């Protein structure tokens, strides 16, 4: 990492001007020397050159991870767990830098990137505990005893998106390392800045060289080479559904283990008997936090018709009061979208909503006080119907659709009228109905009278086109390990005797 004198608000550390790969404990350039420029989302100007890896760089990283694997997998769980705790300590020591760099690079409000930095340390602390508690099952019957041997799968390829880049990388790295796998991480090319801190973090913690490796670059080059590599038996991917589909077809050649955390278009269902103020707070936070660039965003708010007009009015009024501003300012609630390309894409959805006849009741344009940067005022569309693109497609920005429903069956029908199934939120004080609806919404996760708070032990993931497999707690360990069963006879086993004539 080469440093410059450019600084980010709030931290006493210069920005790098160059970000390289990290392979076998060393910072290295791409084999072919190639780089791409990286921009920040407020000035949209180039702040660093990012090494862009290809197949040769992935080969080097996989070789380093393969060399380190046997010793890492053979280390006692206690020792590995202690190293994970030390990684958490190092993240906490650097938390202000991580938060400020993340906010600078992604445009997320600093108050929210601070929360993500804290959560990243928590991911390592939690999986340090899981690591210390790894166990293997045994099955006993009268004549036979079977015991399970849990083996780490080997080198894991971790591919992460740009929306909460540091936190999502730790969400994969912590269980992967706890399970005894070694890592090749491919961070999102749009937001590599906080990933550039991982080498310092793992070195401070004392992780052996080669256990953690990172190759930067474009998805179609570095990412695709990682997925295609014969010596990488598992890929954990978070990103768009279409990218997930490409990865699945490429991984099929080696029958790889896949964990797919993909897109969403999650419903937030508000019944007339809900605690309306809380439901309103949750609906707003659910779609406008993290700039709406959130896989579990409640981007379709379904409201019972008897309270619909009042709810829409209140949402529009509150959305118009949300503080949109520079990501580094403490009071900012919505910051800048990650790139000009993504900004244009989100704006194109606003135009599509207007064209298709949805009623724009808040936002829809750049705020007047922010003439430059990728800023969009929190946008609320009412009277959105299921045929409209803004109801069907993931926008991944501060845009919410509001749709009325008539009764419980209608709410469930609308909630399920999507190809996605990641998260859902249900607000009602009728708990029988709340559970009934939660059981019928096709979704990997439902929050009932609650917003998106995670318990790290619970299964995380989606159904339909939102994903495959589950991460979280024991589910993550199961993904990164293979289970083998050893059967042992406790008595003389009766073995049928083939080839012996029965006189
Ligand atoms: P993306 O799919 O464009 O990119 C994600 C990562 O995949 C990047 O590192 C990219 O370089 C890499 N990639 C791209 N093409 C590849 C290929 N052919 N082979 C291998 N790797 C490739 O997604 P994004 O735009 O960075 O992120 C936004 C998306 O992520 C949204 O759809 C969002 O819903 C989803 N997401 C899902 C979750 C979840 O847990 N379900 C969490 C966060 C984000």
XYZ file of C-alpha atoms and ligand atoms in Angstrom:
547
model
C 0.000 0.000 0.000
C 1.513 3.369 -1.019
C 0.322 6.302 1.064
C -0.487 9.881 0.174
C -0.972 12.984 2.261
C -4.708 12.977 1.497
C -6.670 12.362 4.654
C -10.180 11.278 5.464
C -12.199 13.286 7.985
C -11.774 12.083 11.538
C -8.709 9.858 11.200
C -5.034 10.475 11.543
C -4.013 8.174 8.726
C -3.336 8.996 5.089
C -5.276 7.366 2.301
C -3.386 4.850 0.193
C -2.756 5.825 -3.422
C -2.213 2.244 -4.421
C -3.823 -0.960 -3.171
C -2.141 -4.301 -3.943
C -2.936 -7.958 -3.449
C -1.856 -9.732 -0.267
C -0.504 -13.203 -0.914
C 1.439 -15.480 1.433
C 1.971 -12.627 3.898
C 3.303 -10.114 1.323
C 1.811 -7.144 -0.547
C 2.236 -7.903 -4.251
C 1.361 -6.279 -7.548
C -0.530 -8.118 -10.262
C 1.623 -10.472 -12.310
C 0.871 -8.356 -15.387
C 1.095 -5.084 -13.441
C -2.461 -4.001 -14.299
C -4.516 -1.604 -12.186
C -7.859 0.222 -12.296
C -8.635 3.609 -10.750
C -10.875 3.747 -7.681
C -13.163 6.750 -7.055
C -14.959 8.058 -3.993
C -18.716 8.644 -4.230
C -18.770 12.262 -3.031
C -16.325 13.888 -5.452
C -16.354 10.989 -7.922
C -12.656 11.506 -8.330
C -9.887 8.990 -8.446
C -8.125 8.462 -5.111
C -6.156 5.230 -5.636
C -5.018 2.648 -8.159
C -6.199 -0.853 -7.451
C -4.202 -3.889 -8.557
C -6.446 -6.005 -10.763
C -5.741 -9.686 -10.572
C -6.330 -12.410 -13.111
C -5.835 -16.145 -13.301
C -2.070 -15.945 -12.588
C -2.624 -13.938 -9.387
C -5.381 -16.285 -8.264
C -3.007 -19.214 -8.898
C -0.410 -17.634 -6.611
C -2.947 -16.926 -3.872
C -4.454 -20.407 -4.031
C -0.958 -21.937 -3.880
C -0.153 -19.882 -0.755
C -3.470 -20.829 0.852
C -2.913 -24.493 -0.031
C 0.581 -24.471 1.521
C -0.780 -22.945 4.732
C -3.788 -25.248 4.970
C -2.399 -28.359 6.689
C -0.856 -26.455 9.595
C -3.913 -24.237 10.011
C -6.380 -27.130 9.877
C -4.206 -29.127 12.281
C -3.925 -26.343 14.858
C -5.906 -26.901 18.051
C -9.297 -25.245 18.089
C -8.250 -23.340 21.209
C -5.245 -21.848 19.450
C -7.286 -20.883 16.377
C -9.958 -19.402 18.592
C -7.359 -17.239 20.385
C -6.110 -15.937 17.044
C -9.659 -14.979 16.060
C -10.018 -13.077 19.342
C -6.808 -11.227 18.525
C -8.209 -10.320 15.097
C -11.301 -8.909 16.847
C -9.000 -6.908 19.158
C -7.076 -5.526 16.168
C -10.328 -4.536 14.423
C -11.474 -2.741 17.564
C -8.179 -0.889 17.791
C -8.621 0.252 14.186
C -12.394 0.774 14.394
C -12.279 4.553 13.822
C -10.101 4.147 10.734
C -12.244 1.316 9.381
C -15.433 3.348 9.888
C -14.017 6.535 8.341
C -12.428 4.728 5.377
C -15.640 2.764 4.771
C -17.731 5.904 4.843
C -15.309 7.652 2.456
C -15.206 4.749 0.008
C -18.867 3.656 -0.005
C -20.730 6.871 0.884
C -22.370 5.244 3.911
C -23.119 7.642 6.778
C -20.342 7.550 9.361
C -22.731 6.724 12.221
C -23.734 3.571 10.343
C -20.232 2.590 9.234
C -19.182 2.808 12.908
C -21.865 0.268 13.712
C -20.610 -1.980 10.899
C -17.014 -1.792 12.196
C -18.160 -2.819 15.674
C -20.172 -5.657 14.202
C -17.094 -6.848 12.256
C -15.151 -7.326 15.492
C -18.191 -9.066 16.957
C -18.216 -11.517 14.025
C -14.699 -12.642 14.967
C -15.453 -12.753 18.707
C -18.555 -14.811 18.102
C -16.853 -17.317 15.774
C -13.921 -17.587 18.198
C -16.473 -18.983 20.651
C -18.014 -21.248 18.012
C -14.523 -22.507 17.150
C -13.862 -23.409 20.786
C -17.170 -25.311 20.862
C -16.720 -27.395 17.682
C -17.771 -30.943 18.379
C -18.357 -34.126 16.461
C -21.406 -36.353 16.882
C -21.450 -40.039 17.744
C -24.207 -42.591 17.022
C -24.415 -45.797 19.041
C -26.578 -48.847 18.444
C -26.408 -52.322 19.943
C -23.874 -53.650 17.466
C -22.290 -50.661 15.949
C -20.850 -47.344 16.894
C -20.388 -44.488 14.438
C -18.514 -41.279 15.032
C -18.312 -38.212 12.847
C -15.058 -36.658 11.738
C -15.445 -33.002 10.784
C -12.806 -31.866 8.310
C -12.219 -28.358 6.992
C -12.802 -28.342 3.241
C -9.547 -26.624 2.273
C -9.025 -23.308 0.499
C -12.215 -21.220 0.488
C -12.938 -18.524 -2.098
C -14.804 -15.604 -0.545
C -16.346 -13.061 -2.936
C -17.942 -9.954 -1.467
C -20.028 -6.959 -2.662
C -19.567 -3.224 -2.190
C -22.487 -2.323 0.045
C -20.999 -3.141 3.477
C -17.637 -4.438 2.275
C -15.570 -4.773 5.442
C -18.365 -6.210 7.575
C -19.467 -8.680 4.901
C -15.885 -9.893 4.445
C -15.551 -10.536 8.191
C -18.916 -12.291 8.141
C -17.347 -14.854 5.801
C -13.723 -14.845 7.029
C -14.506 -15.497 10.697
C -16.413 -18.797 10.275
C -14.113 -19.892 7.453
C -11.014 -19.490 9.640
C -12.797 -20.938 12.679
C -13.595 -24.064 10.677
C -9.920 -24.516 9.737
C -10.101 -23.419 6.093
C -7.657 -20.963 4.564
C -8.895 -17.932 2.646
C -8.637 -16.263 -0.738
C -10.790 -13.128 -0.509
C -11.884 -11.229 -3.647
C -13.325 -7.903 -2.442
C -15.586 -5.724 -4.598
C -13.553 -3.586 -6.989
C -15.659 -0.478 -6.324
C -14.810 -0.345 -2.608
C -11.435 -1.951 -1.805
C -10.273 0.594 0.784
C -11.151 -1.096 4.075
C -10.051 -4.491 2.758
C -6.602 -2.912 2.404
C -6.509 -2.890 6.233
C -6.866 -6.667 6.563
C -3.117 -7.404 6.135
C -2.297 -5.106 9.058
C -5.066 -6.699 11.135
C -4.107 -10.324 10.527
C -0.410 -9.585 11.015
C -1.075 -7.810 14.315
C -3.119 -10.831 15.407
C -0.277 -13.213 14.478
C -2.088 -15.210 11.796
C 0.443 -17.445 9.986
C 1.303 -16.203 6.466
C -0.819 -17.770 3.718
C -3.842 -18.412 5.943
C -5.431 -15.182 4.688
C -4.843 -14.049 1.096
C -6.565 -11.365 -0.922
C -6.694 -10.786 -4.659
C -8.324 -7.591 -5.866
C -9.809 -6.996 -9.262
C -12.777 -7.257 -11.528
C -15.427 -9.876 -10.974
C -15.234 -11.214 -14.516
C -11.452 -11.671 -14.172
C -10.221 -12.254 -10.601
C -13.619 -13.449 -9.321
C -14.221 -15.767 -12.246
C -10.685 -17.240 -11.975
C -11.237 -17.954 -8.275
C -14.538 -19.699 -8.990
C -12.964 -21.745 -11.791
C -9.878 -22.805 -9.804
C -9.683 -26.565 -9.357
C -8.055 -26.329 -5.896
C -10.781 -24.169 -4.332
C -13.542 -26.562 -3.237
C -15.914 -23.947 -1.755
C -17.107 -20.515 -2.784
C -19.049 -18.241 -0.476
C -20.538 -15.451 -2.560
C -22.575 -12.376 -1.697
C -23.817 -10.221 -4.532
C -26.373 -9.951 -7.279
C -28.609 -12.824 -8.260
C -27.440 -12.758 -11.881
C -23.781 -12.952 -10.792
C -24.721 -15.841 -8.503
C -26.195 -17.675 -11.473
C -22.999 -17.206 -13.513
C -20.922 -18.454 -10.565
C -23.112 -21.527 -10.110
C -22.709 -22.592 -13.702
C -18.940 -22.128 -13.615
C -18.610 -23.910 -10.248
C -20.562 -26.883 -11.583
C -17.481 -28.038 -13.518
C -15.821 -28.939 -10.203
C -19.029 -29.634 -8.240
C -18.026 -26.990 -5.686
C -19.784 -26.258 -2.434
C -21.629 -22.949 -2.831
C -23.134 -20.504 -0.419
C -25.116 -17.845 -2.243
C -26.349 -14.693 -0.508
C -28.120 -12.826 -3.294
C -30.550 -9.994 -3.964
C -33.846 -9.127 -2.338
C -37.083 -7.176 -2.669
C -38.336 -7.685 0.838
C -41.882 -6.863 1.968
C -42.736 -4.933 5.120
C -46.376 -5.780 5.914
C -48.249 -3.343 8.159
C -51.687 -4.369 9.448
C -54.155 -1.759 10.726
C -53.839 -3.060 14.290
C -50.021 -2.594 14.338
C -48.242 -0.244 16.686
C -48.207 2.318 13.905
C -45.439 4.590 15.175
C -43.032 1.670 15.566
C -44.027 0.199 12.201
C -43.414 3.581 10.586
C -39.980 3.945 12.226
C -39.087 0.442 11.105
C -40.370 0.869 7.544
C -38.306 4.043 7.143
C -35.138 2.695 8.767
C -35.552 -0.619 6.931
C -35.288 0.946 3.507
C -33.287 4.148 4.038
C -30.510 2.926 6.362
C -27.246 2.068 4.580
C -28.519 4.398 1.808
C -31.018 1.703 0.855
C -28.048 -0.284 -0.481
C -29.017 -3.164 1.732
C -29.904 -6.703 0.687
C -32.531 -7.029 3.435
C -34.099 -3.590 2.779
C -37.871 -3.598 3.255
C -38.310 -1.987 -0.139
C -41.974 -2.942 -0.633
C -44.164 -1.592 2.164
C -47.609 -3.239 2.094
C -50.200 -1.397 4.178
C -53.759 -2.404 5.123
C -56.188 -0.205 3.209
C -57.952 1.291 6.253
C -54.725 2.998 7.394
C -53.114 3.331 3.972
C -53.661 7.042 3.230
C -52.527 8.119 6.663
C -49.473 5.807 6.563
C -48.423 7.071 3.119
C -48.776 10.683 4.289
C -46.666 9.980 7.390
C -43.999 8.108 5.379
C -43.727 10.939 2.870
C -43.485 13.559 5.614
C -40.804 11.657 7.523
C -38.846 10.761 4.357
C -38.726 14.442 3.431
C -37.195 15.201 6.854
C -34.440 12.571 6.643
C -31.044 14.237 6.868
C -29.200 13.568 3.628
C -25.681 14.870 3.505
C -21.946 14.305 3.488
C -21.238 10.766 4.697
C -18.632 11.939 7.210
C -21.033 14.242 9.106
C -22.256 12.827 12.386
C -25.905 13.750 11.809
C -26.181 12.348 8.275
C -28.837 9.650 7.915
C -28.523 9.031 4.159
C -25.214 9.600 2.352
C -23.980 9.258 -1.244
C -24.627 6.247 -3.503
C -21.566 4.171 -4.253
C -20.793 5.160 -7.864
C -22.059 7.353 -10.690
C -23.086 4.230 -12.592
C -25.151 2.935 -9.677
C -26.582 6.420 -9.082
C -27.745 6.601 -12.712
C -29.265 3.145 -12.390
C -31.232 4.113 -9.270
C -32.392 7.336 -10.987
C -33.566 5.270 -13.950
C -35.859 3.371 -11.569
C -37.273 6.648 -10.279
C -38.057 7.598 -13.879
C -39.574 4.149 -14.506
C -41.820 4.541 -11.435
C -43.110 7.894 -12.696
C -43.571 6.550 -16.239
C -45.504 3.533 -15.051
C -47.934 5.699 -13.072
C -46.794 5.276 -9.468
C -47.518 8.324 -7.266
C -44.278 10.047 -6.223
C -44.927 11.443 -2.716
C -41.367 12.212 -1.530
C -37.918 12.701 -3.024
C -37.277 11.544 -6.560
C -34.411 13.932 -7.302
C -31.095 15.297 -6.124
C -31.492 17.422 -2.952
C -30.997 21.128 -3.731
C -28.314 21.631 -1.092
C -26.089 18.900 -2.633
C -25.330 19.968 -6.212
C -22.611 17.324 -6.755
C -21.985 13.761 -5.584
C -24.256 10.718 -5.908
C -27.094 12.000 -3.728
C -30.749 11.075 -4.101
C -33.394 12.413 -1.716
C -35.188 9.537 0.068
C -37.890 8.597 -2.389
C -41.380 7.251 -1.658
C -43.714 5.941 -4.344
C -47.346 5.231 -3.375
C -50.024 3.231 -5.231
C -47.387 0.913 -6.654
C -48.854 -2.151 -8.361
C -47.214 -5.577 -8.747
C -46.798 -5.167 -12.494
C -44.526 -2.141 -12.131
C -40.772 -2.608 -12.432
C -40.159 -0.728 -9.180
C -42.238 -3.394 -7.387
C -40.497 -6.306 -9.087
C -36.824 -5.370 -9.409
C -34.190 -4.757 -6.767
C -33.310 -1.036 -6.861
C -30.673 -1.091 -4.081
C -31.042 2.588 -3.258
C -33.183 4.947 -1.150
C -36.438 4.213 -2.985
C -39.479 2.572 -1.416
C -42.753 1.342 -2.937
C -45.973 1.499 -0.919
C -48.938 -0.680 -1.899
C -52.337 -1.147 -0.196
C -53.824 -4.542 0.678
C -57.349 -5.601 1.680
C -56.946 -8.549 4.016
C -54.501 -11.164 5.291
C -54.704 -13.306 2.157
C -54.130 -10.283 -0.060
C -51.110 -9.249 2.051
C -49.556 -12.712 1.712
C -50.255 -12.802 -2.034
C -48.563 -9.439 -2.570
C -45.654 -10.270 -0.259
C -44.964 -13.440 -2.257
C -45.412 -11.834 -5.680
C -41.655 -11.627 -6.288
C -38.818 -13.825 -7.498
C -36.913 -12.965 -4.314
C -37.286 -14.311 -0.779
C -34.618 -12.920 1.521
C -36.278 -11.009 4.390
C -39.776 -9.936 5.460
C -41.107 -7.705 8.213
C -44.601 -8.072 9.698
C -46.308 -5.557 11.971
C -49.495 -6.531 13.838
C -50.579 -6.769 17.467
C -52.622 -9.879 16.627
C -49.904 -12.409 17.366
C -51.789 -15.403 16.020
C -52.053 -13.634 12.716
C -48.451 -12.474 12.944
C -47.181 -16.043 13.219
C -49.615 -17.264 10.548
C -48.400 -14.649 8.093
C -44.740 -15.223 9.011
C -45.159 -18.905 8.188
C -46.695 -18.194 4.789
C -44.364 -15.539 3.481
C -41.785 -17.189 1.241
C -38.669 -15.802 2.830
C -35.508 -17.001 4.550
C -35.953 -14.578 7.442
C -38.997 -12.864 8.962
C -38.975 -10.216 11.652
C -42.306 -9.951 13.497
C -42.866 -6.611 15.255
C -39.139 -6.147 15.077
C -36.658 -4.759 12.643
C -33.501 -6.152 11.165
C -31.589 -7.252 14.267
C -29.448 -10.356 13.852
C -28.644 -13.016 16.374
C -25.356 -14.399 15.020
C -26.360 -17.956 15.933
C -29.379 -17.985 13.629
C -29.545 -19.141 9.988
C -29.069 -16.288 7.518
C -30.025 -16.662 3.863
C -32.768 -16.534 1.309
C -35.200 -18.703 -0.611
C -36.247 -18.455 -4.279
C -33.750 -16.276 -6.173
C -32.355 -14.683 -3.006
C -29.928 -17.468 -2.359
C -28.899 -20.982 -1.578
C -27.622 -22.362 1.696
C -27.453 -20.774 5.115
C -24.696 -18.951 6.943
C -24.662 -18.022 10.631
C -23.593 -19.994 13.706
C -23.333 -23.731 13.205
C -24.675 -23.391 9.643
C -21.490 -21.585 8.607
C -19.312 -24.277 10.165
C -21.278 -26.933 8.315
C -20.610 -25.093 5.062
C -16.839 -24.889 5.549
C -16.412 -28.488 6.755
C -17.076 -31.971 5.411
C -18.556 -34.582 7.684
C -17.264 -38.139 7.388
C -18.652 -41.003 9.419
C -16.531 -43.838 10.771
C -18.541 -47.009 11.533
C -17.098 -49.436 14.102
C -18.527 -52.877 14.890
C -18.964 -53.474 18.630
C -19.487 -57.198 18.228
C -18.539 -59.770 15.637
C -20.217 -58.328 12.584
C -22.455 -60.649 10.650
C -21.153 -60.506 7.096
C -23.042 -62.372 4.395
C -20.631 -64.870 2.827
C -20.685 -64.559 -0.957
C -19.040 -67.297 -2.974
C -19.414 -69.965 -0.302
C -21.633 -72.920 -1.252
C -24.301 -73.639 1.385
C -24.219 -77.360 2.078
P -22.108 -8.078 -7.835
O -22.752 -9.401 -8.039
O -21.981 -7.170 -8.984
O -20.619 -8.257 -7.278
C -20.345 -8.949 -6.088
C -18.934 -9.504 -6.140
O -18.878 -10.499 -7.167
C -17.872 -8.470 -6.482
O -16.697 -8.748 -5.749
C -17.643 -8.706 -7.966
O -16.366 -8.310 -8.403
C -17.793 -10.208 -8.039
N -18.147 -10.732 -9.368
C -18.812 -10.108 -10.364
N -18.907 -10.926 -11.453
C -18.297 -12.088 -11.109
C -18.089 -13.316 -11.796
N -18.512 -13.514 -13.044
N -17.431 -14.305 -11.152
C -17.007 -14.131 -9.874
N -17.174 -12.983 -9.177
C -17.818 -11.974 -9.793
O -22.906 -7.417 -6.622
P -22.706 -5.940 -6.036
O -23.310 -4.992 -7.023
O -21.311 -5.772 -5.583
O -23.612 -6.003 -4.717
C -24.963 -5.699 -4.690
C -25.792 -6.968 -4.666
O -25.405 -7.783 -3.558
C -27.276 -6.714 -4.474
O -27.995 -7.517 -5.355
C -27.537 -7.143 -3.040
O -28.853 -7.541 -2.761
C -26.571 -8.252 -2.881
N -26.275 -8.493 -1.461
C -26.804 -9.612 -0.876
C -26.587 -9.852 0.483
C -27.150 -11.082 1.152
O -26.692 -11.417 2.232
N -28.125 -11.761 0.553
C -25.817 -8.952 1.236
C -25.304 -7.810 0.595
C -25.543 -7.595 -0.763
